[in-house]
Amino acid sequence: MKKFLLIPVVATLLSCSTGSFAEAPAIDMGTPDGLVKSVTTDVLSIVRADSSIKAGDIERITQVVNQKILPYTDFARTTRLVMGRHWRTATPQQQQQIVEQFKMLLIRTYSGALSQVGNQEIRYQPLRAAPTDTDVVVRSTVINNGQPIELDYRMEKTAYGWRVYDLNVAGAWLVQTYQQQFNEQIQQHGIDGLITYLSQKNTPAAAAKSPS
């Protein structure tokens, strides 16, 4: 998955204000598409004005993910889906380590794309779901420099409201993108080997060498 395709995703998911967090408008928690639209609108307006995020400040980006983004995601489920059957063989401590390292891997891999955030236009398709549905896909198209990019969100209705657990960028779902990579590491080196692999990828030197 190319970084340029993830620009709208990163712009949507990794953002914060200069200094303290700006007062955000009320988030629409009632519907899945309403949640995506309101969070995206708030996030894009903030990141465009934040020079530290555009410069790729990892600490700032991590702070934002934890405070502004994770409340509306089920990243633990994302990680479970990526791990597949291997998730059940990991200890609770290993599971927690993998969740945290995987989150940091995504942040480090794609933080550089934030510098390219501009005036992307986002067009949402009507939500096709019944009122009783608890697992839906919110579909949208990002117009980036005249180029349309498909951007969809898989969402689940939980006891705490709607949560995003997978993303589709230009036909590539996030979970599928990493499943093979994780599976290969586990088959060759075990669960601890995967954790070591992710930890090494998350070192500053390794992140600097990450391909574009």
Short mmCIF file of C-alpha atoms in Angstrom, two decimals:
data_model
loop_
_atom_site.label_atom_id
_atom_site.label_comp_id
_atom_site.label_asym_id
_atom_site.label_seq_id
_atom_site.Cartn_x
_atom_site.Cartn_y
_atom_site.Cartn_z
CA MET A 1 0.00 0.00 0.00
CA LYS A 2 1.61 3.24 -1.13
CA LYS A 3 1.97 6.18 1.22
CA PHE A 4 0.34 8.62 -1.18
CA LEU A 5 -2.83 6.56 -1.05
CA LEU A 6 -2.88 6.85 2.74
CA ILE A 7 -2.67 10.63 2.83
CA PRO A 8 -6.43 11.06 3.34
CA VAL A 9 -6.47 8.29 5.94
CA VAL A 10 -3.63 9.80 7.93
CA ALA A 11 -5.15 13.23 7.61
CA THR A 12 -8.34 11.85 9.04
CA LEU A 13 -6.88 9.68 11.77
CA LEU A 14 -3.69 11.40 12.93
CA SER A 15 -4.14 15.05 13.82
CA CYS A 16 -4.00 17.55 16.69
CA SER A 17 -4.03 21.24 17.40
CA THR A 18 -1.10 23.53 18.16
CA GLY A 19 -0.48 23.72 21.91
CA SER A 20 -3.46 22.31 23.78
CA PHE A 21 -6.27 20.57 21.98
CA ALA A 22 -8.68 22.97 20.35
CA GLU A 23 -12.30 22.82 21.46
CA ALA A 24 -13.94 20.42 19.04
CA PRO A 25 -17.54 20.50 17.85
CA ALA A 26 -19.88 17.88 19.26
CA ILE A 27 -19.29 14.50 17.67
CA ASP A 28 -22.32 12.82 16.11
CA MET A 29 -22.43 9.45 17.87
CA GLY A 30 -25.89 8.45 16.68
CA THR A 31 -25.06 7.01 13.27
CA PRO A 32 -21.91 5.46 11.77
CA ASP A 33 -21.72 7.87 8.84
CA GLY A 34 -22.51 10.80 11.12
CA LEU A 35 -19.62 9.82 13.38
CA VAL A 36 -17.18 9.55 10.48
CA LYS A 37 -18.28 12.86 8.96
CA SER A 38 -18.10 14.88 12.16
CA VAL A 39 -14.75 13.47 13.30
CA THR A 40 -13.26 13.91 9.83
CA THR A 41 -14.45 17.51 9.54
CA ASP A 42 -13.00 18.37 12.93
CA VAL A 43 -9.72 16.55 12.31
CA LEU A 44 -9.02 18.01 8.88
CA SER A 45 -9.60 21.56 10.09
CA ILE A 46 -7.13 21.01 12.93
CA VAL A 47 -4.31 19.25 11.09
CA ARG A 48 -4.14 21.87 8.35
CA ALA A 49 -3.17 24.45 10.96
CA ASP A 50 -0.67 22.34 12.90
CA SER A 51 2.96 22.78 11.84
CA SER A 52 4.34 20.17 14.28
CA ILE A 53 2.11 17.44 12.88
CA LYS A 54 3.02 18.39 9.33
CA ALA A 55 6.68 18.13 10.35
CA GLY A 56 6.09 14.53 11.46
CA ASP A 57 6.44 14.97 15.23
CA ILE A 58 5.92 11.39 16.43
CA GLU A 59 5.22 12.33 20.04
CA ARG A 60 2.51 14.77 19.01
CA ILE A 61 0.96 12.32 16.59
CA THR A 62 0.96 9.55 19.19
CA GLN A 63 -0.62 11.88 21.72
CA VAL A 64 -3.40 12.70 19.29
CA VAL A 65 -4.07 9.10 18.36
CA ASN A 66 -4.49 8.19 22.01
CA GLN A 67 -6.64 11.19 22.96
CA LYS A 68 -8.61 12.06 19.84
CA ILE A 69 -8.79 8.97 17.65
CA LEU A 70 -8.77 5.76 19.67
CA PRO A 71 -12.06 6.56 21.44
CA TYR A 72 -13.77 6.07 18.06
CA THR A 73 -11.86 2.97 16.95
CA ASP A 74 -11.63 -0.64 18.02
CA PHE A 75 -7.93 -1.08 17.38
CA ALA A 76 -7.82 -4.21 19.52
CA ARG A 77 -10.28 -5.83 17.11
CA THR A 78 -8.24 -4.60 14.16
CA THR A 79 -5.19 -6.31 15.61
CA ARG A 80 -7.13 -9.51 16.36
CA LEU A 81 -8.29 -9.68 12.76
CA VAL A 82 -4.76 -9.13 11.47
CA MET A 83 -3.46 -11.87 13.78
CA GLY A 84 -6.22 -14.33 12.86
CA ARG A 85 -5.97 -17.72 14.57
CA HIS A 86 -2.62 -16.73 16.10
CA TRP A 87 -4.33 -14.26 18.43
CA ARG A 88 -5.68 -17.11 20.60
CA THR A 89 -2.19 -18.57 21.08
CA ALA A 90 -0.75 -15.31 22.43
CA THR A 91 -0.77 -14.54 26.14
CA PRO A 92 -2.64 -11.44 27.36
CA GLN A 93 0.69 -9.67 27.82
CA GLN A 94 1.79 -10.56 24.29
CA GLN A 95 -1.56 -9.42 22.91
CA GLN A 96 -1.19 -6.03 24.58
CA GLN A 97 2.36 -5.65 23.27
CA ILE A 98 1.27 -6.48 19.73
CA VAL A 99 -1.61 -3.98 19.84
CA GLU A 100 0.70 -1.20 21.02
CA GLN A 101 3.53 -2.03 18.62
CA PHE A 102 1.17 -2.36 15.65
CA LYS A 103 -0.39 1.01 16.43
CA MET A 104 3.06 2.61 16.62
CA LEU A 105 4.10 0.92 13.37
CA LEU A 106 1.21 2.56 11.54
CA ILE A 107 1.95 5.93 13.11
CA ARG A 108 5.65 5.83 12.23
CA THR A 109 5.11 4.44 8.74
CA TYR A 110 2.63 7.05 7.61
CA SER A 111 3.31 10.14 9.72
CA GLY A 112 5.34 11.70 6.89
CA ALA A 113 2.25 11.82 4.71
CA LEU A 114 0.76 14.49 6.98
CA SER A 115 3.00 17.14 5.46
CA GLN A 116 1.05 16.70 2.22
CA VAL A 117 -2.36 17.38 3.69
CA GLY A 118 -4.04 20.17 1.76
CA ASN A 119 -7.57 20.89 0.63
CA GLN A 120 -8.77 17.39 -0.12
CA GLU A 121 -12.48 17.14 -0.80
CA ILE A 122 -14.38 14.23 0.74
CA ARG A 123 -17.61 12.97 -0.81
CA TYR A 124 -19.71 10.51 1.18
CA GLN A 125 -22.03 7.97 -0.35
CA PRO A 126 -25.45 7.35 1.19
CA LEU A 127 -25.25 4.77 3.95
CA ARG A 128 -26.78 1.48 2.85
CA ALA A 129 -27.76 -0.21 6.09
CA ALA A 130 -30.86 -1.23 7.99
CA PRO A 131 -31.57 0.40 11.36
CA THR A 132 -30.89 -2.95 13.03
CA ASP A 133 -27.50 -3.52 11.38
CA THR A 134 -24.56 -3.63 13.78
CA ASP A 135 -21.75 -4.00 11.21
CA VAL A 136 -21.66 -1.55 8.31
CA VAL A 137 -19.39 0.07 5.74
CA VAL A 138 -19.29 3.86 5.42
CA ARG A 139 -18.14 4.64 1.89
CA SER A 140 -16.51 7.84 0.69
CA THR A 141 -14.29 9.22 -2.05
CA VAL A 142 -11.42 11.61 -1.42
CA ILE A 143 -10.58 13.99 -4.26
CA ASN A 144 -6.84 14.60 -3.92
CA ASN A 145 -5.41 16.96 -6.56
CA GLY A 146 -8.17 15.90 -8.91
CA GLN A 147 -7.57 12.19 -8.29
CA PRO A 148 -10.47 10.24 -6.75
CA ILE A 149 -9.40 7.80 -4.04
CA GLU A 150 -11.78 5.29 -2.50
CA LEU A 151 -11.85 5.50 1.29
CA ASP A 152 -14.19 3.23 3.22
CA TYR A 153 -14.63 2.46 6.92
CA ARG A 154 -15.79 -0.83 8.41
CA MET A 155 -17.64 -0.07 11.62
CA GLU A 156 -19.26 -2.06 14.40
CA LYS A 157 -21.94 -0.96 16.84
CA THR A 158 -20.65 -1.73 20.32
CA ALA A 159 -21.96 -1.11 23.81
CA TYR A 160 -20.04 2.19 23.66
CA GLY A 161 -21.32 3.30 20.26
CA TRP A 162 -20.02 2.94 16.70
CA ARG A 163 -16.33 2.10 16.29
CA VAL A 164 -14.06 1.88 13.22
CA TYR A 165 -12.11 -1.37 12.96
CA ASP A 166 -10.90 -1.50 9.34
CA LEU A 167 -10.10 0.91 6.49
CA ASN A 168 -10.15 0.48 2.74
CA VAL A 169 -7.92 2.77 0.68
CA ALA A 170 -8.18 2.41 -3.10
CA GLY A 171 -9.28 -1.22 -2.81
CA ALA A 172 -6.74 -2.28 -0.16
CA TRP A 173 -8.16 -3.08 3.27
CA LEU A 174 -5.81 -2.38 6.17
CA VAL A 175 -6.43 -5.74 7.85
CA GLN A 176 -5.72 -7.73 4.69
CA THR A 177 -2.61 -5.69 3.97
CA TYR A 178 -0.92 -6.79 7.20
CA GLN A 179 -2.33 -10.31 7.66
CA GLN A 180 0.23 -12.04 5.45
CA GLN A 181 3.13 -10.08 6.94
CA PHE A 182 2.14 -10.99 10.50
CA ASN A 183 1.43 -14.61 9.60
CA GLU A 184 4.85 -15.05 8.00
CA GLN A 185 6.63 -13.59 11.01
CA ILE A 186 4.72 -15.82 13.44
CA GLN A 187 5.26 -18.97 11.39
CA GLN A 188 8.99 -18.32 11.16
CA HIS A 189 9.72 -16.81 14.57
CA GLY A 190 6.67 -17.27 16.81
CA ILE A 191 4.66 -14.65 18.71
CA ASP A 192 7.71 -13.24 20.46
CA GLY A 193 9.43 -13.02 17.10
CA LEU A 194 6.57 -10.90 15.77
CA ILE A 195 6.83 -8.58 18.77
CA THR A 196 10.59 -8.26 18.22
CA TYR A 197 10.01 -7.57 14.51
CA LEU A 198 7.49 -4.83 15.24
CA SER A 199 9.69 -3.31 17.95
CA GLN A 200 12.64 -3.17 15.58
CA LYS A 201 10.49 -1.58 12.86
CA ASN A 202 9.44 1.05 15.38
CA THR A 203 12.96 2.24 16.19
CA PRO A 204 13.67 5.74 14.82
CA ALA A 205 16.45 4.43 12.55
CA ALA A 206 14.20 1.78 11.03
CA ALA A 207 11.35 4.24 10.56
CA ALA A 208 13.68 6.63 8.74
CA LYS A 209 14.51 3.89 6.23
CA SER A 210 10.88 2.99 5.63
CA PRO A 211 10.13 2.96 1.84
CA SER A 212 7.76 5.54 0.38
#
